[in-house]
Amino acid sequence: MTDPLHPADELAALRARITALRARHDLLRAHLIATDDAGRSGMRHIARVETRLRDRIDPDRLPKLIRDDRTFYTTTETHRILLVPRPVRRTYPAASAAASGDAQSVRYPSSTGTQPLS
């Protein structure tokens, strides 16, 4: 039986999977853009490549007076979670507590939401 992952460990694992999936996505996307229509037809899907133009403001081309005026800015609060790998240890506190009989059941939220954080 495996122990449930701590949310920090599960998040790190998910980020690693997302990185691998993004790399695969980018490779497939580049292939589909480079190929002709005949090469874009799969068994279950047909890839349509559309080219779109999007206008955006280039801040460097704005007058310095506007760039430096804080009334043109909006501040929003964001949260960033940095994951720092822990040094490898031989034993974990929960394992030591379990061995001495002092362990409490620790439950972490799962991807299905059935295990609340306690």
mmCIF file of C-alpha atoms in Angstrom:
data_model
loop_
_atom_site.group_PDB
_atom_site.id
_atom_site.type_symbol
_atom_site.label_atom_id
_atom_site.label_comp_id
_atom_site.label_asym_id
_atom_site.label_seq_id
_atom_site.Cartn_x
_atom_site.Cartn_y
_atom_site.Cartn_z
ATOM 1 C CA MET A 1 0.000 0.000 0.000
ATOM 2 C CA THR A 2 1.338 3.424 -0.855
ATOM 3 C CA ASP A 3 1.060 6.448 1.363
ATOM 4 C CA PRO A 4 -0.944 9.391 0.039
ATOM 5 C CA LEU A 5 1.167 12.128 -1.470
ATOM 6 C CA HIS A 6 1.478 15.377 0.406
ATOM 7 C CA PRO A 7 -0.099 18.217 -1.653
ATOM 8 C CA ALA A 8 3.348 19.770 -2.259
ATOM 9 C CA ASP A 9 4.686 16.456 -3.584
ATOM 10 C CA GLU A 10 1.595 15.828 -5.725
ATOM 11 C CA LEU A 11 1.813 19.354 -7.164
ATOM 12 C CA ALA A 12 5.482 18.814 -8.054
ATOM 13 C CA ALA A 13 4.616 15.524 -9.773
ATOM 14 C CA LEU A 14 1.776 17.175 -11.701
ATOM 15 C CA ARG A 15 4.051 20.000 -12.827
ATOM 16 C CA ALA A 16 6.571 17.461 -14.122
ATOM 17 C CA ARG A 17 3.822 15.687 -16.092
ATOM 18 C CA ILE A 18 2.529 19.006 -17.448
ATOM 19 C CA THR A 19 6.059 19.905 -18.612
ATOM 20 C CA ALA A 20 6.320 16.593 -20.473
ATOM 21 C CA LEU A 21 2.847 17.029 -21.976
ATOM 22 C CA ARG A 22 3.651 20.588 -23.106
ATOM 23 C CA ALA A 23 6.813 19.373 -24.839
ATOM 24 C CA ARG A 24 4.814 16.683 -26.663
ATOM 25 C CA HIS A 25 2.085 19.229 -27.505
ATOM 26 C CA ASP A 26 4.652 21.626 -28.986
ATOM 27 C CA LEU A 27 6.213 18.852 -31.088
ATOM 28 C CA LEU A 28 2.834 17.704 -32.479
ATOM 29 C CA ARG A 29 1.718 21.296 -33.085
ATOM 30 C CA ALA A 30 4.878 22.124 -35.035
ATOM 31 C CA HIS A 31 4.424 18.966 -37.124
ATOM 32 C CA LEU A 32 0.806 19.808 -37.960
ATOM 33 C CA ILE A 33 1.689 23.384 -38.924
ATOM 34 C CA ALA A 34 4.533 22.203 -41.176
ATOM 35 C CA THR A 35 2.566 19.481 -42.986
ATOM 36 C CA ASP A 36 -0.024 19.828 -45.750
ATOM 37 C CA ASP A 37 -3.765 19.171 -45.400
ATOM 38 C CA ALA A 38 -3.400 15.492 -46.350
ATOM 39 C CA GLY A 39 -1.059 14.950 -43.401
ATOM 40 C CA ARG A 40 -3.494 16.524 -40.939
ATOM 41 C CA SER A 41 -6.181 13.853 -41.143
ATOM 42 C CA GLY A 42 -6.119 11.232 -38.416
ATOM 43 C CA MET A 43 -8.408 8.286 -37.686
ATOM 44 C CA ARG A 44 -10.540 10.265 -35.206
ATOM 45 C CA HIS A 45 -9.673 13.920 -35.792
ATOM 46 C CA ILE A 46 -8.784 16.316 -38.558
ATOM 47 C CA ALA A 47 -6.468 19.166 -37.630
ATOM 48 C CA ARG A 48 -7.350 22.528 -39.147
ATOM 49 C CA VAL A 49 -4.583 25.108 -39.016
ATOM 50 C CA GLU A 50 -5.771 28.702 -38.938
ATOM 51 C CA THR A 51 -3.550 31.751 -39.043
ATOM 52 C CA ARG A 52 -4.806 34.723 -37.061
ATOM 53 C CA LEU A 53 -3.398 38.183 -36.475
ATOM 54 C CA ARG A 54 -3.716 39.772 -33.055
ATOM 55 C CA ASP A 55 -3.051 43.378 -32.174
ATOM 56 C CA ARG A 56 -1.305 44.147 -28.920
ATOM 57 C CA ILE A 57 0.187 47.241 -27.394
ATOM 58 C CA ASP A 58 3.944 47.530 -27.504
ATOM 59 C CA PRO A 59 4.796 49.378 -24.269
ATOM 60 C CA ASP A 60 8.167 50.501 -25.647
ATOM 61 C CA ARG A 61 6.370 52.515 -28.329
ATOM 62 C CA LEU A 62 4.214 54.406 -25.813
ATOM 63 C CA PRO A 63 5.351 57.860 -24.719
ATOM 64 C CA LYS A 64 7.493 57.748 -21.574
ATOM 65 C CA LEU A 65 4.969 60.029 -19.862
ATOM 66 C CA ILE A 66 2.296 57.306 -20.111
ATOM 67 C CA ARG A 67 4.651 54.407 -19.262
ATOM 68 C CA ASP A 68 5.759 56.173 -16.066
ATOM 69 C CA ASP A 69 2.285 57.285 -14.939
ATOM 70 C CA ARG A 70 0.907 54.819 -12.352
ATOM 71 C CA THR A 71 -2.699 55.896 -13.078
ATOM 72 C CA PHE A 72 -2.505 53.724 -16.217
ATOM 73 C CA TYR A 73 -1.643 50.607 -14.192
ATOM 74 C CA THR A 74 -3.843 48.188 -12.302
ATOM 75 C CA THR A 75 -2.492 46.080 -9.461
ATOM 76 C CA THR A 76 -3.825 42.563 -8.994
ATOM 77 C CA GLU A 77 -2.953 40.039 -6.314
ATOM 78 C CA THR A 78 -1.633 36.698 -7.475
ATOM 79 C CA HIS A 79 -0.341 33.616 -5.678
ATOM 80 C CA ARG A 80 2.752 31.753 -6.767
ATOM 81 C CA ILE A 81 3.780 28.447 -5.243
ATOM 82 C CA LEU A 82 7.467 27.647 -5.424
ATOM 83 C CA LEU A 83 8.373 24.002 -4.891
ATOM 84 C CA VAL A 84 11.792 23.342 -3.425
ATOM 85 C CA PRO A 85 13.075 19.742 -3.435
ATOM 86 C CA ARG A 86 13.644 18.469 0.080
ATOM 87 C CA PRO A 87 16.986 16.835 0.920
ATOM 88 C CA VAL A 88 16.636 13.053 0.965
ATOM 89 C CA ARG A 89 16.376 11.620 4.467
ATOM 90 C CA ARG A 90 16.459 8.016 5.604
ATOM 91 C CA THR A 91 13.296 8.193 7.687
ATOM 92 C CA TYR A 92 10.288 10.464 7.783
ATOM 93 C CA PRO A 93 8.690 11.823 10.968
ATOM 94 C CA ALA A 94 5.424 10.007 10.242
ATOM 95 C CA ALA A 95 7.284 6.703 9.880
ATOM 96 C CA SER A 96 9.089 7.254 13.199
ATOM 97 C CA ALA A 97 5.832 8.154 14.939
ATOM 98 C CA ALA A 98 4.103 5.098 13.465
ATOM 99 C CA ALA A 99 6.868 2.876 14.768
ATOM 100 C CA SER A 100 6.423 4.269 18.279
ATOM 101 C CA GLY A 101 2.628 4.014 18.124
ATOM 102 C CA ASP A 102 2.106 7.810 18.314
ATOM 103 C CA ALA A 103 1.088 8.281 14.701
ATOM 104 C CA GLN A 104 -2.121 10.039 13.831
ATOM 105 C CA SER A 105 -3.842 9.431 10.544
ATOM 106 C CA VAL A 106 -2.859 12.181 8.126
ATOM 107 C CA ARG A 107 -5.108 12.626 5.097
ATOM 108 C CA TYR A 108 -4.387 14.905 2.168
ATOM 109 C CA PRO A 109 -6.770 16.148 -0.499
ATOM 110 C CA SER A 110 -6.787 13.787 -3.450
ATOM 111 C CA SER A 111 -7.438 14.650 -7.046
ATOM 112 C CA THR A 112 -10.956 13.282 -6.535
ATOM 113 C CA GLY A 113 -11.525 15.492 -3.519
ATOM 114 C CA THR A 114 -12.458 12.588 -1.260
ATOM 115 C CA GLN A 115 -9.660 12.977 1.279
ATOM 116 C CA PRO A 116 -9.928 16.256 3.214
ATOM 117 C CA LEU A 117 -6.843 17.883 4.666
ATOM 118 C CA SER A 118 -6.783 17.347 8.435
#
